[in-house]
Coordinates of C-alpha atoms in Angstrom, one line a residue:
Chain A
X245 CA -18.1 -15.7 -3.1
X246 CA -14.7 -17.4 -2.8
X247 CA -12.9 -15.9 0.1
X248 CA -9.2 -16.8 0.6
X249 CA -7.2 -16.0 3.7
X250 CA -5.3 -13.4 1.7
X251 CA -8.5 -11.7 0.7
X252 CA -9.9 -11.5 4.2
X253 CA -6.6 -10.1 5.6
X254 CA -6.5 -7.5 2.9
X255 CA -10.1 -6.5 3.6
X256 CA -9.6 -6.3 7.4
X257 CA -6.5 -4.1 6.9
X258 CA -8.4 -2.0 4.4
X259 CA -11.4 -1.6 6.7
X260 CA -9.2 -0.5 9.7
X261 CA -7.2 1.9 7.5
X262 CA -10.3 3.4 5.9
X263 CA -12.0 3.7 9.4
X264 CA -9.0 5.7 10.7
X265 CA -8.8 8.0 7.6
X266 CA -12.6 8.7 7.8
X267 CA -12.3 9.5 11.5
X268 CA -9.7 12.1 10.8
X269 CA -11.7 13.5 7.9
X270 CA -14.7 13.8 10.2
X271 CA -12.4 15.6 12.7
X272 CA -11.5 18.0 10.0
X273 CA -15.1 18.6 9.2
X274 CA -15.9 19.1 12.9
X275 CA -12.9 21.0 14.1
X276 CA -10.9 22.1 11.0
X277 CA -7.1 22.7 11.5
X278 CA -5.3 25.0 13.9
X279 CA -5.0 28.3 11.9
X280 CA -5.1 30.7 14.7
X281 CA -2.4 33.4 14.2
X282 CA -1.4 35.3 17.3
X283 CA 0.9 38.3 17.2
X284 CA 3.8 38.0 19.5
X285 CA 3.5 40.4 22.4
X286 CA 6.4 39.5 24.6
X287 CA 9.8 38.0 23.8
X288 CA 10.7 35.4 26.4
X289 CA 14.2 34.0 26.8
X290 CA 14.7 30.9 24.7
X291 CA 17.4 28.2 24.8
X292 CA 18.1 26.4 21.6
X293 CA 20.2 23.2 21.7
X294 CA 21.9 21.9 18.6
X295 CA 23.2 18.4 19.1
X296 CA 25.9 17.6 16.6
X297 CA 27.4 14.4 15.4
X298 CA 29.6 14.5 12.3
X299 CA 27.7 17.4 10.7
X300 CA 30.5 19.5 9.4
X301 CA 28.6 19.9 6.1
X302 CA 25.4 21.1 7.6
X303 CA 26.2 22.8 10.9
X304 CA 26.9 26.3 9.4
X305 CA 23.6 26.1 7.5
X306 CA 21.8 25.3 10.8
X307 CA 23.5 27.9 12.9
X308 CA 23.1 30.6 10.2
X309 CA 19.3 30.0 10.2
X310 CA 19.3 30.4 14.0
X311 CA 21.3 33.7 14.1
X312 CA 19.1 35.0 11.3
X313 CA 15.9 34.5 13.1
X314 CA 13.7 37.5 13.5
X315 CA 13.9 37.5 17.3
X316 CA 15.8 39.7 19.7
X317 CA 19.3 38.3 19.9
X318 CA 19.6 39.0 23.6
X319 CA 16.7 36.7 24.2
X320 CA 18.3 33.7 22.7
X321 CA 21.0 31.4 23.8
X322 CA 22.3 28.7 21.4
X323 CA 23.9 25.7 23.0
X324 CA 25.9 23.5 20.6
X325 CA 26.7 20.0 22.0
X326 CA 29.3 18.2 20.0
X327 CA 28.8 14.5 20.7
X328 CA 32.4 13.5 20.0
X329 CA 32.3 14.1 16.2
X330 CA 35.1 12.5 14.3
X331 CA 34.9 14.9 11.4
X332 CA 35.7 18.7 11.5
X333 CA 32.5 19.7 13.2
X334 CA 34.4 21.0 16.1
X335 CA 36.5 23.3 14.0
X336 CA 33.5 24.6 12.0
X337 CA 31.6 25.3 15.2
X338 CA 34.4 27.1 17.0
X339 CA 35.2 29.1 13.9
X340 CA 31.5 30.1 13.6
X341 CA 31.3 31.1 17.3
X342 CA 34.4 33.3 17.0
X343 CA 32.8 35.1 14.0
X344 CA 29.5 35.6 15.8
X345 CA 30.5 37.0 19.2
X346 CA 27.4 39.2 19.3
X347 CA 25.3 36.0 19.9
X348 CA 25.2 33.9 23.0
X349 CA 26.5 30.6 21.6
X350 CA 27.7 28.1 24.2
X351 CA 29.8 25.2 23.1
X352 CA 29.8 21.9 24.9
X353 CA 31.7 18.8 23.9
X354 CA 31.3 15.2 25.1
X355 CA 34.5 13.3 25.5
X356 CA 32.9 10.2 24.0
X357 CA 29.8 9.6 22.0
X358 CA 26.9 9.6 24.5
X359 CA 23.9 9.8 22.3
X360 CA 21.5 12.6 21.5
X361 CA 19.5 12.3 24.7
X362 CA 22.7 12.9 26.8
X363 CA 23.6 16.0 24.8
X364 CA 20.1 17.5 25.0
X365 CA 19.9 16.9 28.8
X366 CA 23.3 18.4 29.2
X367 CA 22.1 21.5 27.5
X368 CA 18.9 21.4 29.5
X369 CA 20.9 21.5 32.7
X370 CA 22.6 24.7 31.7
X371 CA 19.7 26.3 29.8
X372 CA 18.3 29.5 31.2
X373 CA 15.4 30.0 28.8
X374 CA 11.7 29.9 29.7
X375 CA 11.4 27.8 26.5
X376 CA 13.7 25.0 25.3
X377 CA 14.1 24.1 21.7
X378 CA 16.1 21.4 20.1
X379 CA 17.2 21.8 16.5
X380 CA 18.9 18.8 14.8
X381 CA 22.1 19.8 13.0
X382 CA 20.7 18.8 9.6
X383 CA 17.8 21.2 9.8
X384 CA 17.3 24.9 9.5
X385 CA 14.5 27.2 10.7
X386 CA 12.5 30.0 9.0
X387 CA 13.3 33.5 10.4
X388 CA 9.7 33.9 11.7
X389 CA 9.2 30.4 13.1
X390 CA 9.9 31.2 16.7
X391 CA 7.9 34.4 16.9
X392 CA 5.0 32.5 15.4
X393 CA 5.2 29.5 17.8
X394 CA 5.8 31.2 21.1
X395 CA 2.5 33.2 21.5
X396 CA 0.4 30.1 21.6
X397 CA 1.9 29.3 25.0
X398 CA 0.5 32.5 26.5
X399 CA -3.1 31.2 25.9
X400 CA -2.9 27.8 27.3
X401 CA -0.9 26.9 30.5
X402 CA -1.3 23.2 29.7
X403 CA 0.4 23.5 26.4
X404 CA 3.8 21.8 26.8
X405 CA 5.1 21.7 23.2
X406 CA 4.4 23.6 20.0
X407 CA 5.5 21.8 16.8
X408 CA 6.4 23.5 13.6
X409 CA 5.6 22.5 10.0
X410 CA 8.7 20.6 8.8
X411 CA 9.4 20.7 5.1
X412 CA 12.0 19.0 3.0
X413 CA 14.4 21.5 1.5
X414 CA 15.3 21.3 -2.2
X415 CA 14.5 17.7 -2.9
X416 CA 17.0 16.5 -5.5
X417 CA 15.8 13.1 -6.6
X418 CA 12.5 11.3 -6.7
X419 CA 13.1 9.6 -3.3
X420 CA 13.4 13.0 -1.7
X421 CA 10.4 14.4 -3.6
X422 CA 8.3 11.5 -2.3
X423 CA 9.5 12.3 1.2
X424 CA 8.6 16.0 0.6
X425 CA 5.1 14.9 -0.3
X426 CA 5.0 12.6 2.7
X427 CA 6.1 15.4 5.2
X428 CA 3.3 17.7 3.9
X429 CA 0.7 15.1 4.5
X430 CA 2.1 14.0 7.8
X431 CA 2.1 17.5 9.2
X432 CA -1.4 18.2 7.9
X433 CA -2.5 15.0 9.6
X434 CA -0.7 16.1 12.8
X435 CA -2.5 19.4 12.7
X436 CA -5.8 17.5 12.7
X437 CA -4.5 15.3 15.5
X438 CA -3.7 18.2 17.6
X439 CA -7.3 19.4 17.4
X440 CA -8.1 16.5 19.7
X441 CA -4.8 16.4 21.5
X442 CA -3.6 13.2 19.7
X443 CA -0.1 14.3 18.6
X444 CA 2.1 11.4 19.4
X445 CA 5.5 12.7 18.4
X446 CA 7.3 16.0 18.7
X447 CA 9.9 15.8 16.0
X448 CA 13.6 16.7 16.6
X449 CA 13.7 19.9 14.5
X450 CA 12.6 22.9 16.4
X451 CA 9.8 21.6 18.6
X452 CA 9.4 24.3 21.3
X453 CA 9.1 23.0 24.9
X454 CA 8.1 24.7 28.1
X455 CA 11.4 24.2 29.9
X456 CA 9.8 23.8 33.4
X457 CA 7.5 21.1 32.2
X458 CA 10.3 19.3 30.3
X459 CA 12.5 19.5 33.4
X460 CA 9.7 18.3 35.7
X461 CA 9.1 15.3 33.5
X462 CA 12.8 14.4 33.6
X463 CA 14.1 15.8 30.4
X464 CA 14.9 13.6 27.5
X465 CA 15.4 9.8 28.1
X466 CA 17.3 7.3 26.1
X467 CA 14.7 5.3 24.2
X468 CA 15.7 3.2 21.3
X469 CA 16.8 6.3 19.4
X470 CA 13.3 7.6 19.2
X471 CA 13.5 10.0 22.1
X472 CA 11.1 12.4 20.4
X473 CA 8.4 9.8 20.6
X474 CA 9.2 8.8 24.1
X475 CA 9.1 12.4 25.5
X476 CA 5.8 13.0 23.7
X477 CA 4.3 9.9 25.3
X478 CA 5.5 11.2 28.7
X479 CA 3.9 14.6 28.0
X480 CA 0.6 12.9 27.0
X481 CA 0.7 10.6 30.1
X482 CA 1.0 13.8 32.3
X483 CA -2.0 15.2 30.4
X484 CA -0.3 18.1 28.8
X485 CA -0.9 19.3 25.3
X486 CA 1.1 19.2 22.1
X487 CA 0.1 21.7 19.4
X488 CA 0.9 21.3 15.7
X489 CA 1.0 24.7 13.9
X490 CA 1.3 25.1 10.1
X491 CA 2.5 28.6 9.8
X492 CA 6.0 28.2 11.3
X493 CA 8.3 26.4 9.0
X494 CA 11.4 24.3 9.6
X495 CA 13.5 22.8 6.8
X496 CA 15.3 19.5 6.8
X497 CA 17.4 17.3 4.5
X498 CA 16.0 13.8 4.1
X499 CA 17.9 10.6 3.1
X500 CA 19.0 10.7 -0.5
X501 CA 19.4 7.0 -1.1
X502 CA 17.1 4.0 -0.7
X503 CA 19.6 2.5 1.8
X504 CA 19.6 5.8 3.9
X505 CA 15.8 5.9 3.8
X506 CA 15.5 2.3 4.9
X507 CA 17.9 2.8 7.8
X508 CA 16.3 5.9 9.0
X509 CA 12.7 4.5 8.8
X510 CA 13.8 1.2 10.3
X511 CA 15.2 3.1 13.3
X512 CA 12.1 5.2 13.6
X513 CA 9.6 2.3 13.3
X514 CA 11.5 -0.1 15.4
X515 CA 12.1 2.6 18.1
X516 CA 8.4 3.4 18.0
X517 CA 7.3 -0.2 18.5
X518 CA 9.8 -0.8 21.3
X519 CA 9.0 2.5 23.1
X520 CA 5.3 1.8 22.7
X521 CA 5.8 -1.4 24.5
X522 CA 7.2 0.6 27.5
X523 CA 3.9 2.6 27.5
X524 CA 1.5 -0.3 26.7
X525 CA -0.7 0.6 29.7
X526 CA -1.7 3.7 27.7
X527 CA -3.0 1.8 24.7
X528 CA -6.8 1.5 24.7
X529 CA -6.8 3.4 28.0
X530 CA -9.9 5.7 28.2
X531 CA -8.1 7.8 30.7
X532 CA -6.1 9.3 27.8
X533 CA -9.2 10.0 25.7
X534 CA -8.8 9.7 21.9
X535 CA -5.1 9.5 22.3
X536 CA -5.4 6.3 24.3
X537 CA -8.4 4.8 22.5
X538 CA -7.6 5.6 18.9
X539 CA -4.2 7.2 18.3
X540 CA -1.9 4.8 20.2
X541 CA -3.7 1.7 18.9
X542 CA -3.4 3.2 15.4
X543 CA 0.4 3.7 15.9
X544 CA 0.7 0.2 17.1
X545 CA -1.5 -1.3 14.4
X546 CA 0.1 0.7 11.5
X547 CA 3.1 -1.7 11.3
X548 CA 0.9 -4.8 11.4
X549 CA -1.5 -3.4 8.8
X550 CA 1.4 -2.4 6.5
X551 CA 3.0 -5.9 6.8
X552 CA -0.4 -7.6 6.4
X553 CA -1.2 -5.5 3.3
X554 CA 2.2 -5.9 1.6
X555 CA 2.6 -9.6 2.3
X556 CA -0.9 -10.7 1.4
X557 CA -1.4 -8.3 -1.5
X558 CA 2.1 -9.2 -2.8
X559 CA 1.3 -12.9 -2.4
X560 CA -2.1 -12.7 -4.0
X561 CA -1.4 -10.3 -6.9
X562 CA 2.3 -10.7 -7.6
X563 CA 4.0 -13.7 -6.2
X564 CA 1.3 -16.4 -6.7
X565 CA 0.4 -15.3 -10.3
X566 CA 4.1 -14.8 -11.2
X567 CA 5.1 -18.2 -9.8
X568 CA 2.2 -19.8 -11.8
X569 CA 3.3 -17.9 -14.9
X570 CA 6.9 -19.1 -14.6
X571 CA 5.8 -22.7 -14.2
X572 CA 3.5 -22.3 -17.3
X573 CA 6.2 -20.5 -19.3
X574 CA 8.6 -23.4 -18.5
X575 CA 6.1 -25.8 -20.0
X576 CA 6.3 -23.9 -23.4
X577 CA 10.1 -23.6 -23.1
X578 CA 9.7 -19.8 -22.7
X579 CA 8.7 -19.5 -26.3
X580 CA 6.8 -16.2 -26.3
X581 CA 6.9 -15.8 -30.1
X582 CA 3.5 -17.4 -30.6
X583 CA 1.9 -15.2 -28.0
X584 CA 3.5 -12.1 -29.5
X585 CA 2.4 -13.1 -33.0
X586 CA -1.2 -13.5 -31.9
X587 CA -1.3 -10.7 -29.4
X588 CA -4.2 -8.4 -29.6
X589 CA -5.4 -6.1 -26.9
X590 CA -8.8 -7.1 -25.5
X591 CA -10.5 -5.6 -22.6
X592 CA -13.7 -7.0 -21.1
X593 CA -15.0 -4.8 -18.2
X594 CA -16.8 -7.9 -16.8
X595 CA -13.4 -9.3 -15.9
X596 CA -12.7 -6.6 -13.4
X597 CA -12.6 -7.4 -9.7
X598 CA -15.5 -5.0 -9.0
X599 CA -15.3 -5.0 -5.2
X600 CA -11.6 -4.5 -4.8
X601 CA -11.6 -1.9 -7.7
X602 CA -14.4 0.0 -5.9
X603 CA -12.4 -0.1 -2.6
X604 CA -9.3 1.1 -4.5
X605 CA -11.1 4.0 -6.2
X606 CA -12.6 5.1 -2.8
X607 CA -9.2 5.0 -1.2
X608 CA -7.7 6.9 -4.1
X609 CA -10.4 9.6 -4.0
X610 CA -10.1 10.1 -0.3
X611 CA -6.3 10.1 -0.6
X612 CA -6.4 12.8 -3.3
X613 CA -8.8 14.9 -1.2
X614 CA -6.4 14.7 1.7
X615 CA -3.4 15.5 -0.5
X616 CA -5.2 18.6 -1.9
X617 CA -6.0 19.7 1.7
X618 CA -2.4 19.1 2.8
X619 CA -1.0 21.1 0.0
X620 CA -3.5 23.9 0.5
X621 CA -2.8 24.3 4.3
X622 CA 1.0 23.9 3.9
X623 CA 1.0 26.5 1.1
X624 CA 2.6 24.4 -1.5
X625 CA 1.9 23.8 -5.1
X626 CA 1.1 20.2 -6.1
X627 CA 3.3 20.3 -9.2
X628 CA 6.2 22.3 -7.6
X629 CA 8.6 19.5 -8.3
X630 CA 7.1 18.1 -11.4
X631 CA 4.0 16.1 -12.4
X632 CA 5.3 12.8 -11.2
X633 CA 5.9 13.6 -7.6
X634 CA 2.4 13.0 -6.3
X635 CA 1.7 9.9 -8.5
X636 CA 5.1 8.5 -7.4
X637 CA 4.1 9.1 -3.8
X638 CA 0.7 7.5 -4.2
X639 CA 2.2 4.4 -5.9
X640 CA 5.5 4.0 -4.1
X641 CA 5.3 5.4 -0.6
X642 CA 3.0 2.7 0.9
X643 CA 5.1 0.0 -0.6
X644 CA 8.4 1.5 0.6
X645 CA 7.0 2.0 4.2
X646 CA 5.6 -1.5 4.2
X647 CA 8.9 -3.0 3.1
X648 CA 10.6 -1.2 6.0
X649 CA 8.0 -2.5 8.4
X650 CA 8.6 -6.0 7.2
X651 CA 12.3 -5.4 7.9
X652 CA 11.5 -4.1 11.4
X653 CA 9.4 -7.2 12.2
X654 CA 12.1 -9.5 10.9
X655 CA 14.7 -7.6 13.1
X656 CA 12.4 -7.8 16.1
X657 CA 11.7 -11.5 15.6
X658 CA 15.4 -12.3 15.3
X659 CA 16.1 -9.9 18.2
X660 CA 18.2 -7.5 16.2
X661 CA 16.9 -4.6 18.3
X662 CA 20.2 -3.0 18.7
X663 CA 19.8 0.3 16.9
X664 CA 22.2 2.3 15.0
X665 CA 22.0 5.9 13.8
Chain B
X1085 CA -3.9 19.1 33.3
X1086 CA -5.8 19.1 30.1
X1087 CA -9.3 17.5 30.1
X1088 CA -9.4 14.4 27.9
X1089 CA -12.2 13.8 25.4
X1090 CA -13.5 10.8 23.8
X1091 CA -15.0 11.5 20.3
X1092 CA -17.7 8.8 20.6
X1093 CA -19.9 10.4 18.0
X1094 CA -17.1 10.5 15.5
X1095 CA -16.1 6.8 16.2
X1096 CA -19.7 5.8 15.5
X1097 CA -20.0 7.9 12.4
X1098 CA -16.7 6.7 11.1
X1099 CA -17.9 3.1 11.6
X1100 CA -21.1 3.8 9.8
X1101 CA -19.3 5.4 6.8
X1102 CA -16.7 2.7 6.6
X1103 CA -19.3 0.0 6.8
X1104 CA -21.3 1.7 4.1
X1105 CA -18.3 1.8 1.8
X1106 CA -17.8 -1.9 2.4
X1107 CA -21.4 -2.9 2.0
X1108 CA -21.7 -0.9 -1.3
X1109 CA -18.4 -2.5 -2.5
X1110 CA -19.6 -6.0 -1.8
X1111 CA -23.1 -5.4 -3.2
X1112 CA -21.6 -3.8 -6.3
X1113 CA -19.4 -6.9 -6.7
X1114 CA -22.4 -9.2 -6.4
X1115 CA -24.5 -7.1 -8.8
X1116 CA -21.9 -7.0 -11.5
X1117 CA -21.2 -10.7 -11.1
X1118 CA -24.8 -11.4 -11.9
X1119 CA -24.5 -9.2 -15.0
X1120 CA -21.6 -11.4 -16.0
X1121 CA -23.8 -14.5 -15.8
X1122 CA -26.3 -12.7 -18.1
X1123 CA -23.5 -11.9 -20.5
X1124 CA -22.4 -15.6 -20.6
X1125 CA -26.0 -16.7 -21.0
X1126 CA -26.2 -14.5 -24.0
X1127 CA -23.1 -16.0 -25.5
X1128 CA -24.3 -19.5 -24.9
X1129 CA -27.6 -18.6 -26.6
X1130 CA -25.7 -17.2 -29.6
X1131 CA -23.6 -20.3 -29.8
X1132 CA -26.6 -22.6 -29.6
X1133 CA -28.2 -20.7 -32.4
X1134 CA -25.1 -21.1 -34.6
X1135 CA -25.0 -24.8 -33.9
X1136 CA -28.6 -25.1 -34.8
X1137 CA -27.9 -23.1 -38.0
X1138 CA -25.3 -25.6 -38.9
X1139 CA -27.6 -28.5 -38.2
X1140 CA -30.3 -27.0 -40.5
X1141 CA -27.7 -26.3 -43.2
X1142 CA -26.5 -29.8 -42.8
X1143 CA -29.9 -31.2 -43.4
X1144 CA -30.8 -28.9 -46.3
X1145 CA -27.5 -29.1 -48.1
X1146 CA -25.9 -32.4 -47.4
X1147 CA -23.3 -32.1 -50.2
X1148 CA -22.3 -28.5 -49.2
X1149 CA -21.5 -29.3 -45.6
X1150 CA -17.8 -28.7 -46.3
X1151 CA -18.6 -25.0 -47.0
X1152 CA -19.4 -24.5 -43.4
X1153 CA -16.9 -22.3 -41.7
X1154 CA -16.3 -23.9 -38.3
X1155 CA -13.9 -21.2 -37.3
X1156 CA -16.6 -18.7 -37.0
X1157 CA -17.7 -20.4 -33.8
X1158 CA -14.2 -20.2 -32.3
X1159 CA -14.5 -16.6 -31.2
X1160 CA -17.7 -17.2 -29.2
X1161 CA -16.1 -20.3 -27.7
X1162 CA -13.0 -18.3 -26.7
X1163 CA -15.1 -15.7 -24.9
X1164 CA -17.3 -18.3 -23.2
X1165 CA -14.3 -20.2 -22.0
X1166 CA -12.6 -17.1 -20.6
X1167 CA -15.8 -16.0 -18.8
X1168 CA -16.4 -19.4 -17.3
X1169 CA -12.9 -19.5 -15.9
X1170 CA -13.1 -15.9 -14.6
X1171 CA -16.3 -16.8 -12.8
X1172 CA -14.9 -20.0 -11.4
X1173 CA -11.9 -18.0 -10.1
X1174 CA -14.2 -15.4 -8.6
X1175 CA -17.0 -17.5 -7.1
X1176 CA -15.2 -20.7 -6.4
X1177 CA -15.2 -24.0 -8.1
X1178 CA -18.0 -25.3 -5.9
X1179 CA -20.4 -22.5 -6.7
X1180 CA -23.7 -24.0 -8.0
X1181 CA -24.1 -21.4 -10.8
X1182 CA -20.6 -22.0 -11.9
X1183 CA -21.1 -25.8 -12.0
X1184 CA -24.3 -25.4 -13.9
X1185 CA -22.6 -23.1 -16.4
X1186 CA -19.6 -25.4 -16.8
X1187 CA -21.9 -28.4 -17.4
X1188 CA -23.7 -26.5 -20.2
X1189 CA -20.4 -25.3 -21.6
X1190 CA -19.2 -28.9 -21.7
X1191 CA -22.2 -30.0 -23.6
X1192 CA -21.7 -27.2 -26.2
X1193 CA -18.1 -28.4 -26.4
X1194 CA -19.1 -31.9 -27.2
X1195 CA -21.6 -30.7 -29.8
X1196 CA -18.8 -28.6 -31.4
X1197 CA -16.4 -31.5 -31.3
X1198 CA -18.9 -33.8 -33.1
X1199 CA -19.3 -31.1 -35.7
X1200 CA -15.5 -30.9 -36.2
X1201 CA -15.2 -34.7 -36.3
X1202 CA -17.9 -34.8 -39.0
X1203 CA -16.1 -32.2 -41.1
X1204 CA -12.8 -33.9 -40.6
X1205 CA -14.2 -37.3 -41.8
X1206 CA -16.6 -36.1 -44.4
X1207 CA -14.6 -33.4 -46.0
X1208 CA -11.2 -34.9 -45.3
X1209 CA -10.0 -31.8 -43.6
X1210 CA -6.6 -31.9 -41.8
X1211 CA -8.0 -31.2 -38.4
X1212 CA -6.4 -32.3 -35.1
X1213 CA -8.7 -32.9 -32.2
X1214 CA -7.5 -32.9 -28.7
X1215 CA -9.7 -33.7 -25.7
X1216 CA -8.3 -32.6 -22.4
X1217 CA -9.8 -34.1 -19.3
X1218 CA -8.7 -32.3 -16.1
X1219 CA -9.6 -31.8 -12.5
X1220 CA -9.6 -28.6 -10.6
X1221 CA -8.8 -30.4 -7.3
X1222 CA -5.2 -29.7 -6.7
X1223 CA -4.7 -32.9 -4.7
X1224 CA -6.1 -34.9 -7.7
X1225 CA -4.0 -33.2 -10.4
X1226 CA -1.1 -30.9 -9.8
X1227 CA -0.1 -30.7 -13.5
X1228 CA -3.6 -29.9 -14.9
X1229 CA -3.2 -26.2 -14.9
X1230 CA 0.2 -26.3 -16.6
X1231 CA -1.2 -28.7 -19.2
X1232 CA -4.1 -26.4 -19.8
X1233 CA -1.7 -23.5 -20.4
X1234 CA 0.4 -25.6 -22.8
X1235 CA -2.7 -26.5 -24.8
X1236 CA -3.6 -22.8 -25.0
X1237 CA -0.2 -22.3 -26.6
X1238 CA -0.7 -25.2 -29.0
X1239 CA -4.1 -23.8 -30.0
X1240 CA -2.5 -20.4 -30.7
X1241 CA 0.4 -21.9 -32.7
X1242 CA -1.6 -24.3 -34.9
X1243 CA -4.7 -23.1 -36.7
X1244 CA -6.2 -26.5 -37.4
X1245 CA -6.0 -27.8 -33.9
X1246 CA -9.3 -28.0 -31.9
X1247 CA -9.0 -28.4 -28.2
X1248 CA -11.9 -29.3 -25.9
X1249 CA -11.4 -29.2 -22.1
X1250 CA -13.6 -31.2 -19.7
X1251 CA -13.7 -31.0 -16.0
X1252 CA -14.0 -34.7 -15.0
X1253 CA -15.9 -33.8 -11.8
X1254 CA -18.8 -32.3 -13.8
X1255 CA -21.8 -34.6 -13.3
X1256 CA -23.4 -35.1 -16.7
X1257 CA -24.4 -38.2 -18.6
X1258 CA -23.0 -37.1 -22.0
X1259 CA -19.7 -36.4 -20.4
X1260 CA -19.8 -39.7 -18.6
X1261 CA -20.2 -41.5 -21.9
X1262 CA -17.2 -39.6 -23.3
X1263 CA -15.1 -40.5 -20.2
X1264 CA -16.0 -44.2 -20.6
X1265 CA -15.3 -44.1 -24.3
X1266 CA -11.7 -43.0 -23.6
X1267 CA -11.3 -44.7 -20.2
X1268 CA -10.5 -41.4 -18.6
X1269 CA -8.2 -41.0 -15.7
X1270 CA -7.5 -37.7 -13.8
X1271 CA -5.3 -36.0 -16.4
X1272 CA -6.0 -37.5 -19.7
X1273 CA -5.2 -36.1 -23.1
X1274 CA -6.8 -37.7 -26.2
X1275 CA -4.9 -36.6 -29.3
X1276 CA -6.7 -37.7 -32.5
X1277 CA -8.2 -40.7 -30.6
X1278 CA -4.9 -41.7 -29.1
X1279 CA -5.2 -41.8 -25.3
X1280 CA -2.4 -40.3 -23.1
X1281 CA -2.3 -40.2 -19.3
X1282 CA -0.4 -37.7 -17.2
X1283 CA 1.4 -34.5 -18.3
X1284 CA 2.4 -34.5 -21.9
X1285 CA 5.3 -32.3 -22.9
X1286 CA 5.1 -29.7 -25.7
X1287 CA 7.4 -31.6 -28.1
X1288 CA 5.4 -34.8 -27.7
X1289 CA 2.1 -33.1 -28.4
X1290 CA 3.6 -31.4 -31.5
X1291 CA 4.9 -34.8 -32.7
X1292 CA 1.4 -36.3 -32.5
X1293 CA -0.4 -33.6 -34.4

């Protein structure tokens, strides 16, 4: 068998990816997902911080969802922190507060832009709630979300954070629909991860923290604009638990353009890699159980696998043959008329690359099983946004994410680690 | 503090399942590649039968040799050529089975060429015969692949052109004779007995046929 470097790299990446997917499938068979529904018996006081930076278009939607929550209004305080927005966010917020005096809404404003972590910590310092929640100003929450998430804390004193199921709201174009699909899969995966306490990131929209634990751990720290990941690592390092539930929903608006998607993911992935370097002692550390031995190495490897896959697959199956074709076409002066005249479709199944086709079909089958499970547990219909969404996700998402990873590595190599929102 | 667990059993099972997928994939590849050899063997057998048929026809009906349709062998030739190059790509140019198959294929090519030459001379057919001597070693011949593609184009464009490709590194006495006859260098193109060395452009080939 003729083995090229490209083929070996592709197979190694494939083996590791398949191993990780099979591990989570076995976890599902062994443990299932967290479906425990507990009726709320007490209504603890909850502080909700909404950090705002130029969100005049979304802030009312976000605040509306909070005041419409099915939770006693005297048990909630909303702390809006305006991080020196340059648009009319301030006017919108103050107007909203004046119209909703029956709610406890505190308005804080930073004189200059200080970053999300500063605003959240400022809110944490004045928060009175037993629980502390952060809701990004481009997201909204289901009326029942809080009352579905809080009861879990009563049954486990080591539980530090409960994460909601985050869904994309009203995806308008194919890029947003692909992200809609991605979110459902991610949160299904996270629910599996939480069965073995392997959740590695508590996302910005509406993760509910025990305030005393968060305060004890030092609040939110600035960390390459991926503070969600950093605080989760600190929680894991202190051996607390993060639980992903699937019955409490939060809605968010994803990037609409390729450029926006690239910038967002570049920030996430780059921040993840840099933050992970600050916690490298946890990687492969048996003290942290599956989280240290499997999950963190997976997070670390995902970028390398993506870059390895896209570069070597691209080289072997696209760039190399295309370059060869261009050279050959130049030899016939790009005269395709002969080829078109004599063209007849012929298929010989013996010409198929059997091994790689088999691997591809196995991956596709496992992927489809996971997609079906994800849609089932997140209560969504596969064809809700048309027949093309899932195929587009399968075909394009991996390529898109891999391209972003390539950009991240280029940035890191050329030390462009200064991050922008 | 929550107690940490290490899912050793699941790590082990995941490794077993992943390895199983890999082993099945690789075995499947090997199995189906051997089927491909059988497939080509069958084609070579058919081709040999057709050549023999021609020889017998030739002996029985000397004066009717011109009625023989040489194009009927072309399809089999095309499939064989494609399969040999697919196998070479898949198993590598140094694979013993590939080399054996290429050697046999070259002999069939020579036999076919002799037949076409005979038809050309005896029946006065307007056939053009091109012999293409190439090497798969990239350091020996960088233009060979492009020349091969160009000849494929010529073959498609002109019905009466017969092209025979020979890997100069195949070790066979008949091929050695042919190489001596045309004083073959690495990339050599023999167009109707005229010897050309190096890459020959499209227009130049078209002028010579």
